[in-house]
Amino acid sequence: MGDTVTSARNRWRPIAAELRTQILSGAFAPGDRLPSSVALRARYGVSGQTIQHAMNGLRSEGLVETRPGMGWFARKPPDVVRLPRRSDPVRRVPDSAWLGCGAEDDCWLQDVVTVIRYDRASARIAAELRIEPGAEILVRERTMFDDGQVVALAASYLPRALTRGTVIESAETGPGGILACLLRLGHDVIQHVERVTAGIAHGEEARRFGRPDPPLVFRVVRITSGRSAVLGVIHIVVLAERFELCYELPVAR
Amino acid sequence: MGDTVTSARNRWRPIAAELRTQILSGAFAPGDRLPSSVALRARYGVSGQTIQHAMNGLRSEGLVETRPGMGWFARKPPDVVRLPRRSDPVRRVPDSAWLGCGAEDDCWLQDVVTVIRYDRASARIAAELRIEPGAEILVRERTMFDDGQVVALAASYLPRALTRGTVIESAETGPGGILACLLRLGHDVIQHVERVTAGIAHGEEARRFGRPDPPLVFRVVRITSGRSAVLGVIHIVVLAERFELCYELPVAR
DNA sequence: AAGTGGTCTAGACCACTTG
DNA sequence: AAGTGGTCTAGACCACTTG
């Protein structure tokens, strides 16, 4: 009923389970080296492949990291950076797809590369923007770095009907970013909606993150609405291991 | 610089990449059967293990699913259910750890099992509740089902100083759940903060989800604050493949 | 019965690290 | 030079599916 696959006998799973228990119980502290492949082979009486299979599982769970030539190590979880997701209409920091990440100094993003292009709305983008599929849109793509590492990919999509001939179509939109531009252009910004999913980065994304194995990511779709129209949508792909999304929900009285 | 591991030659990665491209391009529509292991072995001139390794990668990316004895299939992604995360102080639906999932009928959760126990605050819980480590707390644990499948695990932690002798310590808290109880008890509920991370379910969690392989999950920490104190915190572990978290961020004017 | 994916072994080679 | 993890092959067996 519940279980999907039992097929064939299975030695790697109990081995992974035992090591997992030891790591979670603290028998191996973060940074500790685990027994080597040959040691584990001898202990469990299995082949190297079987040990490798077990370790691959633990690695994907984030419990173990590997330094080739040196061994397996209980993982010291990377410091997680809190990304406050707020709705400030104008921010002090330069334009970035951390849109809403906060007006404060904790908005520490290190680098932003911007590509601007024009396109026609796909079915998906059209639905999100509530415009006709095929309508002209402005696409602003960004890559965000932290310490030389790519940590997020983002693409903003705006109806060209709103942006044509405005500063939004230039590389530098000035302080406050796109949102401030929209406000200056007389648009009402009523609310943002953020839809968050999680998954494994696809091939092209994994490549852009510079990882051999596809990392776990958040996918955030941020839809910004005015009084009578959707003003824009941003798709953000964020390395999940590095970030925590933090939402504040004030209680209406 | 960017790449972590190159070691040893590598045949499974390009194979995975090629199949990934075909799936994403639509050459294999969702539900289509992929070539069998023997066919792929012949096409690429590699061993079965190598093909298996490539397919394992695609499966963990969610692009492929496997029906043992039948073959590999391009994945028809499961319908994603939107979980609106709101801050309504009182809801019409029965008490549940979907707390804030909305007052509407779209709150469709199927079943809830509740365990109530008393404990002392761990360092982590104490920090979240802003009480002394070791202080007495009330723990309400829940398992949420949809169609017989476990889809979420949740545990609420409340300072016992707030709950002792109240209806919150009974199994049935009545309509509106814990939050309504707190309001009736005279507490101000000012805001919720939700911190969202994503990861692979740990061993015990994976077991509770009834999965042989640990699934990808959201971890939501929801902290509910009154005017001068934290009223409670809920830890929710949600199957990521089934849900989308949807946050509304109204723009302050 | 024939085909499917999943697991396992034994043995090989590779790139990497430390001495 | 000796030890490490990562990949690969060839061959075996298993549980599962359809006919």
XYZ file of C-alpha atoms (C1' of nucleotides) in Angstrom:
544
model
C 0.000 0.000 0.000
C 2.419 2.596 1.184
C 5.701 1.186 -0.100
C 6.478 1.546 -3.749
C 9.505 -0.606 -4.375
C 10.878 -3.598 -2.548
C 12.351 -5.513 -5.466
C 15.593 -7.378 -5.117
C 17.435 -7.658 -1.897
C 18.915 -4.630 -0.470
C 22.069 -4.268 1.552
C 22.892 -0.608 1.070
C 19.751 0.694 2.745
C 20.417 -0.734 6.223
C 24.030 0.429 6.000
C 22.903 3.949 5.114
C 20.359 3.797 7.928
C 22.982 2.808 10.499
C 25.404 5.537 9.472
C 22.564 8.054 9.349
C 21.612 7.207 12.908
C 25.200 7.611 14.051
C 25.536 10.983 12.390
C 22.222 12.316 13.657
C 22.951 11.029 17.170
C 26.224 12.918 17.155
C 28.482 9.873 17.213
C 30.113 11.610 14.289
C 30.272 15.334 14.908
C 30.176 17.733 11.961
C 33.582 17.691 10.325
C 34.485 14.226 11.621
C 35.862 11.773 9.138
C 33.779 8.629 8.639
C 35.339 5.173 8.264
C 36.881 4.670 4.848
C 35.426 2.620 2.043
C 37.687 -0.366 2.768
C 36.902 -0.253 6.481
C 33.156 -0.196 5.821
C 33.503 -2.957 3.210
C 35.166 -5.145 5.794
C 32.745 -4.253 8.562
C 29.618 -5.031 6.569
C 31.058 -7.700 4.267
C 29.852 -6.011 1.097
C 31.408 -4.705 -2.065
C 32.681 -1.200 -2.585
C 29.773 -0.349 -4.877
C 27.303 -1.101 -2.136
C 29.087 1.210 0.286
C 29.260 3.850 -2.422
C 25.537 3.553 -3.044
C 24.807 4.049 0.656
C 27.082 7.084 0.837
C 25.506 8.627 -2.271
C 22.200 8.498 -0.446
C 23.602 10.160 2.658
C 25.252 12.812 0.529
C 21.994 13.671 -1.191
C 20.414 13.959 2.244
C 23.077 16.478 3.110
C 24.450 14.414 5.991
C 27.798 13.629 4.426
C 30.204 15.446 2.206
C 33.087 14.011 0.329
C 36.578 15.318 -0.247
C 38.002 13.125 -2.989
C 41.244 11.516 -1.969
C 40.596 12.277 1.676
C 37.412 10.529 2.713
C 33.841 11.013 3.810
C 33.016 13.591 6.438
C 29.970 14.255 8.556
C 28.675 17.464 7.145
C 29.025 20.799 8.770
C 25.852 22.392 7.476
C 26.612 25.655 5.663
C 25.462 28.786 7.396
C 21.959 29.470 6.249
C 21.247 33.033 5.269
C 17.834 34.372 6.103
C 16.103 36.042 3.182
C 13.380 38.274 4.560
C 10.567 38.378 2.032
C 8.796 41.654 2.554
C 6.699 43.943 0.504
C 8.483 47.275 0.852
C 7.529 49.249 -2.200
C 10.886 50.989 -2.372
C 14.249 49.786 -1.228
C 17.514 51.521 -0.655
C 19.616 48.822 -2.260
C 20.269 48.625 -5.984
C 17.853 46.846 -8.234
C 17.947 43.129 -7.691
C 15.768 40.091 -7.958
C 15.937 39.775 -4.203
C 13.021 42.095 -4.700
C 11.466 42.403 -1.308
C 14.455 40.943 0.429
C 14.486 43.982 2.603
C 15.513 47.588 2.668
C 18.145 47.006 5.299
C 21.817 46.446 5.299
C 21.255 42.720 5.711
C 20.641 42.727 1.977
C 24.207 41.617 1.425
C 24.079 40.270 -2.119
C 27.469 40.509 -3.680
C 27.071 40.839 -7.388
C 24.444 41.058 -10.057
C 24.745 40.521 -13.769
C 21.893 41.749 -15.895
C 20.782 40.672 -19.334
C 17.868 42.443 -20.960
C 15.903 41.075 -23.885
C 12.518 41.218 -25.509
C 10.345 38.220 -26.138
C 6.789 37.076 -26.609
C 4.845 35.721 -23.663
C 4.729 31.952 -23.369
C 1.474 30.374 -22.261
C 2.749 30.203 -18.708
C 4.039 33.763 -18.496
C 0.897 35.064 -20.191
C -1.256 33.331 -17.590
C 0.811 34.774 -14.749
C 0.762 38.290 -16.208
C -2.872 37.956 -17.302
C -2.078 39.077 -20.838
C -2.499 37.414 -24.232
C -0.039 34.633 -25.079
C 2.404 35.989 -27.632
C 2.140 39.564 -26.387
C 5.406 41.455 -26.185
C 7.235 41.274 -22.894
C 10.433 42.591 -21.381
C 12.705 40.004 -19.806
C 15.409 40.970 -17.335
C 17.673 38.087 -16.399
C 20.027 38.113 -13.472
C 22.609 35.892 -11.897
C 23.401 36.445 -8.235
C 26.755 35.637 -6.728
C 27.987 35.270 -3.217
C 31.707 34.972 -2.825
C 32.169 33.911 -6.428
C 29.494 31.217 -6.141
C 26.271 31.468 -8.093
C 23.510 31.361 -5.472
C 20.439 32.396 -7.418
C 19.080 32.858 -10.918
C 16.252 35.229 -11.614
C 14.215 36.461 -14.525
C 11.675 39.263 -14.430
C 8.897 39.369 -16.986
C 6.945 42.569 -17.573
C 4.354 43.419 -20.219
C 6.071 45.663 -22.735
C 2.926 47.724 -22.762
C 4.065 48.988 -19.371
C 7.772 49.352 -19.982
C 8.211 50.592 -23.552
C 10.289 53.729 -23.591
C 10.730 53.828 -19.831
C 13.841 53.547 -17.703
C 12.822 49.955 -16.929
C 14.197 48.952 -20.323
C 17.635 50.292 -19.454
C 20.245 48.369 -17.513
C 20.246 50.749 -14.559
C 16.854 51.427 -13.107
C 18.222 53.400 -10.186
C 17.588 53.006 -6.473
C 14.512 51.017 -5.559
C 14.680 48.955 -8.717
C 11.824 48.156 -11.032
C 9.250 48.582 -8.317
C 10.268 52.174 -7.641
C 10.124 52.830 -11.379
C 6.590 51.502 -11.579
C 5.525 53.710 -8.698
C 7.156 56.770 -10.287
C 5.334 55.943 -13.507
C 2.085 56.255 -11.621
C 1.232 52.587 -11.101
C -0.363 51.412 -7.900
C 1.401 48.462 -6.379
C -1.144 46.651 -4.239
C 0.440 43.347 -3.352
C 2.923 40.664 -4.147
C 2.103 36.993 -4.171
C 4.937 34.532 -3.802
C 4.423 30.927 -4.780
C 7.174 28.706 -3.476
C 8.028 25.239 -4.676
C 11.117 23.122 -4.155
C 12.869 20.724 -6.463
C 16.119 19.634 -8.002
C 17.713 22.066 -10.441
C 17.317 21.000 -14.035
C 20.305 20.366 -16.287
C 20.763 23.887 -17.635
C 20.180 25.411 -14.212
C 22.598 22.980 -12.587
C 25.170 24.029 -15.166
C 24.646 27.698 -14.371
C 25.093 26.946 -10.677
C 28.428 25.372 -11.614
C 27.601 22.118 -9.882
C 28.370 18.681 -11.231
C 25.290 17.299 -9.488
C 22.029 19.227 -9.679
C 21.454 21.036 -6.382
C 18.242 21.367 -4.440
C 16.535 24.677 -5.125
C 13.629 26.841 -4.184
C 11.598 28.116 -7.075
C 9.850 31.330 -6.198
C 7.304 32.884 -8.512
C 6.653 36.434 -7.372
C 3.665 38.137 -8.937
C 3.346 41.863 -8.412
C -0.120 43.321 -8.874
C -1.495 46.795 -9.240
C -5.081 47.793 -8.723
C -6.332 46.539 -12.055
C -3.482 44.644 -13.669
C -0.529 42.412 -13.018
C 2.574 44.563 -13.277
C 5.207 41.882 -13.462
C 6.345 38.464 -12.434
C 9.741 37.274 -11.296
C 10.940 33.689 -11.391
C 13.723 33.085 -8.905
C 15.706 29.886 -8.504
C 17.598 29.882 -5.206
C 20.103 27.378 -3.838
C 18.090 25.783 -1.040
C 21.065 24.696 1.055
C 22.172 28.278 1.559
C 18.949 30.133 2.237
C 15.901 30.309 4.399
C 12.879 32.227 3.187
C 11.325 34.261 5.940
C 7.763 35.527 5.614
C 6.012 37.857 8.002
C 2.256 37.516 8.206
C 0.761 40.318 10.231
C -2.612 39.469 11.705
C -5.377 41.714 10.473
C -7.406 43.146 13.314
C 37.254 26.865 -9.303
C 33.562 26.248 -9.662
C 33.521 22.518 -10.232
C 33.989 20.286 -7.248
C 34.539 16.837 -8.646
C 35.867 15.671 -11.966
C 37.611 12.500 -10.829
C 37.517 9.391 -12.941
C 35.949 9.286 -16.320
C 32.320 9.649 -16.542
C 29.936 8.089 -18.990
C 26.652 8.281 -17.140
C 26.534 12.066 -16.989
C 26.372 12.703 -20.748
C 23.796 9.937 -21.086
C 21.655 11.528 -18.398
C 22.120 14.912 -20.064
C 20.962 13.617 -23.435
C 17.865 11.952 -22.032
C 17.124 15.017 -19.900
C 17.214 17.202 -22.993
C 14.875 14.861 -24.828
C 12.398 14.834 -21.963
C 12.475 18.584 -21.411
C 12.143 19.226 -25.147
C 9.052 17.060 -25.229
C 10.514 14.297 -27.375
C 9.167 12.102 -24.609
C 5.813 13.397 -23.439
C 4.750 12.829 -19.834
C 3.667 9.219 -19.510
C 5.729 8.020 -22.484
C 7.885 4.981 -21.962
C 11.609 5.530 -22.386
C 13.867 3.025 -24.152
C 14.587 -0.015 -22.006
C 17.790 -0.729 -20.182
C 18.997 -3.169 -22.842
C 18.179 -0.756 -25.648
C 20.083 2.067 -23.961
C 22.987 -0.257 -23.157
C 23.277 -1.114 -26.835
C 22.854 2.456 -28.020
C 25.548 3.896 -25.779
C 27.787 0.830 -25.530
C 27.884 0.868 -21.739
C 27.003 -1.505 -18.952
C 23.651 -1.753 -17.248
C 24.979 -0.130 -14.087
C 25.950 2.974 -16.008
C 22.464 3.304 -17.473
C 20.989 2.699 -14.033
C 23.173 5.432 -12.552
C 22.006 7.895 -15.196
C 18.357 6.998 -14.601
C 18.726 7.343 -10.834
C 19.839 10.896 -11.439
C 16.887 11.672 -13.664
C 14.529 10.112 -11.144
C 15.863 12.275 -8.332
C 15.356 15.283 -10.597
C 11.736 14.224 -10.938
C 11.959 13.807 -14.710
C 11.498 10.069 -14.774
C 9.520 7.582 -12.791
C 9.920 3.878 -12.745
C 7.378 1.107 -12.726
C 9.337 -2.019 -11.854
C 8.859 -4.732 -14.430
C 7.448 -2.234 -16.922
C 10.099 0.339 -17.646
C 11.034 3.967 -17.253
C 8.497 6.646 -18.015
C 8.724 10.366 -18.564
C 7.081 11.770 -15.500
C 3.659 13.227 -15.393
C 4.184 15.704 -12.572
C 1.653 15.200 -9.776
C -0.953 17.909 -9.392
C 0.457 20.480 -7.071
C -1.897 21.705 -4.396
C -1.648 25.333 -3.451
C -1.363 25.954 0.279
C -2.344 29.545 0.950
C -0.361 30.764 3.940
C -2.399 33.483 5.537
C -2.726 34.994 8.924
C -6.443 34.718 9.635
C -6.755 34.688 13.400
C -9.742 32.371 13.314
C -10.665 29.745 10.800
C -13.811 27.835 10.168
C -12.091 24.521 9.687
C -11.173 22.190 12.539
C -7.880 22.540 14.323
C -4.997 21.580 12.123
C -1.360 22.331 11.599
C -2.250 23.819 8.247
C -2.696 26.742 10.580
C -3.161 29.680 8.323
C -3.854 27.548 5.323
C -7.014 29.511 4.872
C -10.499 29.859 6.157
C -12.033 28.679 2.935
C -13.330 25.427 1.664
C -10.081 24.916 -0.233
C -8.737 23.699 3.082
C -9.333 20.143 1.977
C -7.076 18.207 4.326
C -8.401 14.737 4.758
C -7.370 13.426 8.107
C -5.533 14.417 11.220
C -4.142 12.283 13.997
C -3.221 14.046 17.179
C -0.817 13.107 19.917
C -0.468 15.338 22.932
C 2.442 15.208 25.318
C 4.388 17.344 27.750
C 8.094 17.914 27.529
C 10.847 20.300 28.435
C 12.035 22.844 25.924
C 15.151 21.913 23.969
C 17.673 24.640 23.270
C 16.182 25.158 19.836
C 12.552 25.285 20.921
C 13.442 27.521 23.856
C 15.131 29.981 21.517
C 12.138 30.019 19.201
C 9.646 30.471 22.047
C 11.960 32.875 23.875
C 11.682 30.941 27.131
C 14.254 29.217 29.342
C 15.672 25.926 28.044
C 14.130 23.132 30.078
C 10.922 25.033 30.751
C 7.748 22.991 30.501
C 6.081 22.925 27.119
C 3.039 21.372 25.524
C 3.657 19.418 22.354
C 0.861 18.586 19.918
C 1.943 16.256 17.149
C -0.030 15.635 14.015
C 0.156 13.531 10.906
C -1.742 14.728 7.882
C -3.088 12.387 5.259
C -4.405 12.862 1.797
C -6.033 9.872 0.214
C -4.286 7.490 2.600
C -0.877 9.020 1.915
C 1.003 10.877 4.609
C 1.609 14.335 3.178
C 2.760 16.325 6.192
C 4.027 15.983 9.732
C 3.585 18.757 12.233
C 4.370 19.494 15.836
C 3.200 22.512 17.791
C 5.158 23.673 20.814
C 3.574 26.010 23.354
C 4.868 27.216 26.715
C 2.906 25.325 29.354
C 2.680 28.552 31.266
C 0.109 29.572 28.657
C -1.745 26.316 28.249
C -1.945 24.685 31.682
C -5.503 23.903 32.542
C -6.913 25.320 29.319
C -8.781 23.638 26.490
C -5.537 23.712 24.484
C -4.357 20.711 26.458
C -7.334 18.658 25.347
C -7.538 16.781 22.084
C -10.387 18.875 20.703
C -9.770 22.577 20.791
C -12.905 23.412 18.858
C -13.383 25.521 15.752
C -10.548 27.879 14.966
C -7.972 25.660 16.578
C -5.283 26.698 19.000
C -5.228 30.229 17.684
C -8.883 30.808 18.486
C -8.255 29.380 21.964
C -5.432 31.831 22.552
C -7.616 34.728 21.474
C -10.452 33.580 23.736
C -7.954 33.356 26.580
C -7.239 37.037 26.111
C -3.956 36.848 24.231
C -3.163 39.296 21.484
C -1.983 37.612 18.330
C 0.093 40.145 16.461
C 1.848 38.222 13.717
C 3.130 34.955 12.412
C 6.585 34.497 10.979
C 7.192 31.551 8.702
C 10.729 30.418 8.007
C 10.892 28.059 5.078
C 13.733 25.728 4.234
C 13.881 22.756 1.899
C 15.739 19.494 2.186
C 15.575 15.748 2.016
C 13.530 14.047 4.711
C 15.664 12.404 7.354
C 15.475 8.693 8.072
C 12.734 8.741 10.677
C 10.708 11.263 8.717
C 11.121 9.271 5.508
C 9.807 6.271 7.402
C 6.765 8.192 8.598
C 6.085 9.276 5.027
C 6.123 5.593 4.087
C 8.720 6.108 1.386
C 11.630 3.795 0.698
C 13.679 6.739 -0.540
C 13.659 9.950 1.480
C 11.429 12.494 -0.253
C 12.079 16.166 -0.785
C 10.323 18.263 1.828
C 9.613 21.789 2.910
C 10.360 22.533 6.525
C 8.247 25.380 7.785
C 8.828 26.912 11.193
C 5.836 29.064 12.065
C 6.297 31.352 15.033
C 3.180 33.026 16.408
C 3.749 36.139 18.479
C 1.605 38.192 20.794
C 2.320 41.728 21.874
C 4.930 40.838 24.452
C 5.624 37.134 24.103
C 5.889 34.288 21.651
C 2.716 32.248 21.959
C 3.754 29.145 20.105
C 5.775 27.616 17.321
C 4.839 24.940 14.826
C 7.290 22.795 12.889
C 5.756 21.441 9.718
C 7.376 18.995 7.314
C 5.529 18.947 4.002
C 6.024 16.716 0.958
C 7.476 19.198 -1.517
C 6.390 17.356 -4.656
C 2.728 17.769 -3.757
C 2.488 21.315 -2.501
C 3.137 24.914 -3.334
C 3.319 27.460 -0.542
C 1.548 30.651 -1.450
C 2.271 33.855 0.468
C 0.458 37.140 0.052
C 2.458 40.244 0.814
C 0.217 43.285 0.849
C 2.091 46.508 0.203
C 1.893 48.964 3.077
C 0.859 52.384 1.885
C 8.166 -17.521 -20.575
C 10.276 -13.446 -21.730
C 11.121 -8.818 -20.620
C 11.657 -5.148 -17.177
C 14.271 -2.364 -13.591
C 17.096 -2.929 -9.055
C 20.842 -4.808 -6.555
C 25.048 -7.116 -5.807
C 30.029 -8.880 -6.443
C 34.801 -8.913 -8.036
C 38.031 -6.747 -10.173
C 39.889 -2.873 -12.701
C 41.384 1.904 -13.461
C 41.199 6.885 -12.562
C 42.157 11.439 -10.178
C 43.009 13.055 -6.061
C 45.269 13.714 -1.406
C 49.002 13.204 2.135
C 53.528 11.880 3.161
C 54.093 5.377 -2.556
C 50.033 4.327 -0.308
C 45.454 5.544 0.682
C 41.134 7.807 -0.670
C 36.516 8.127 -3.149
C 34.313 7.703 -8.038
C 33.399 5.174 -12.108
C 33.121 1.313 -15.036
C 32.444 -3.655 -16.801
C 30.683 -8.366 -16.904
C 28.004 -11.386 -15.055
C 24.650 -12.921 -11.706
C 20.184 -13.068 -9.311
C 15.881 -10.983 -7.691
C 10.922 -9.285 -7.852
C 7.963 -7.621 -10.791
C 5.036 -7.097 -15.101
C 2.673 -8.734 -19.368
C 1.411 -12.392 -22.209
